[in-house]
Amino acid sequence: LSLKPYLAEAITEGYESALDLAVRETPLDYPDLPPSCPFNGEQIFDPNFPKMEE
């Protein structure tokens, strides 16, 4: 059984929860933050993402 079909939904739900937490815990407000997760599943699970400049 693969969980891949649920990945996009999990990212969306997780990001929405994180967004709510960020607004509650920081001086940022919703317009200050991206309305949806700016990263896709491939990027999130890539151990080399983001590429760090030396």
mmCIF file of C-alpha atoms in Angstrom:
data_model
loop_
_atom_site.group_PDB
_atom_site.id
_atom_site.type_symbol
_atom_site.label_atom_id
_atom_site.label_comp_id
_atom_site.label_asym_id
_atom_site.label_seq_id
_atom_site.Cartn_x
_atom_site.Cartn_y
_atom_site.Cartn_z
ATOM 1 C CA LEU A 1 0.000 0.000 0.000
ATOM 2 C CA SER A 2 1.432 3.356 -1.026
ATOM 3 C CA LEU A 3 0.816 6.605 0.781
ATOM 4 C CA LYS A 4 1.829 8.635 -2.262
ATOM 5 C CA PRO A 5 -1.779 9.431 -3.270
ATOM 6 C CA TYR A 6 -2.271 11.134 0.093
ATOM 7 C CA LEU A 7 0.901 13.205 -0.016
ATOM 8 C CA ALA A 8 -0.543 16.348 -1.620
ATOM 9 C CA GLU A 9 -3.471 16.346 0.800
ATOM 10 C CA ALA A 10 -1.158 15.837 3.792
ATOM 11 C CA ILE A 11 1.104 18.681 2.654
ATOM 12 C CA THR A 12 -1.891 20.982 2.216
ATOM 13 C CA GLU A 13 -3.365 20.132 5.617
ATOM 14 C CA GLY A 14 0.012 20.364 7.338
ATOM 15 C CA TYR A 15 0.768 23.703 5.756
ATOM 16 C CA GLU A 16 -2.617 25.107 6.772
ATOM 17 C CA SER A 17 -1.970 24.049 10.373
ATOM 18 C CA ALA A 18 1.534 25.520 10.277
ATOM 19 C CA LEU A 19 0.175 28.750 8.824
ATOM 20 C CA ASP A 20 -2.357 29.072 11.655
ATOM 21 C CA LEU A 21 0.377 28.400 14.214
ATOM 22 C CA ALA A 22 2.739 30.932 12.627
ATOM 23 C CA VAL A 23 0.049 33.618 12.734
ATOM 24 C CA ARG A 24 -0.726 32.849 16.388
ATOM 25 C CA GLU A 25 2.894 32.612 17.541
ATOM 26 C CA THR A 26 4.611 35.374 15.539
ATOM 27 C CA PRO A 27 3.911 38.977 14.563
ATOM 28 C CA LEU A 28 3.169 37.792 11.002
ATOM 29 C CA ASP A 29 -0.344 37.797 9.570
ATOM 30 C CA TYR A 30 -1.883 35.722 6.767
ATOM 31 C CA PRO A 31 -1.147 38.281 4.002
ATOM 32 C CA ASP A 32 2.547 38.120 4.992
ATOM 33 C CA LEU A 33 2.786 34.394 4.218
ATOM 34 C CA PRO A 34 2.270 32.279 1.087
ATOM 35 C CA PRO A 35 -1.370 31.111 0.961
ATOM 36 C CA SER A 36 -0.288 27.585 0.014
ATOM 37 C CA CYS A 37 2.835 25.526 0.547
ATOM 38 C CA PRO A 38 5.537 26.816 -1.810
ATOM 39 C CA PHE A 39 7.208 23.386 -1.987
ATOM 40 C CA ASN A 40 6.087 20.124 -3.565
ATOM 41 C CA GLY A 41 6.458 16.649 -2.092
ATOM 42 C CA GLU A 42 9.597 15.905 -4.070
ATOM 43 C CA GLN A 43 11.296 19.021 -2.702
ATOM 44 C CA ILE A 44 10.131 18.393 0.870
ATOM 45 C CA PHE A 45 11.622 14.892 0.917
ATOM 46 C CA ASP A 46 14.828 15.794 -0.945
ATOM 47 C CA PRO A 47 17.622 15.815 1.671
ATOM 48 C CA ASN A 48 19.585 18.212 -0.547
ATOM 49 C CA PHE A 49 16.797 20.786 -0.777
ATOM 50 C CA PRO A 50 17.243 23.636 -0.618
ATOM 51 C CA LYS A 51 20.646 23.769 -2.186
ATOM 52 C CA MET A 52 22.870 25.667 0.206
ATOM 53 C CA GLU A 53 25.389 28.083 -1.231
ATOM 54 C CA GLU A 54 28.924 27.579 0.019
#
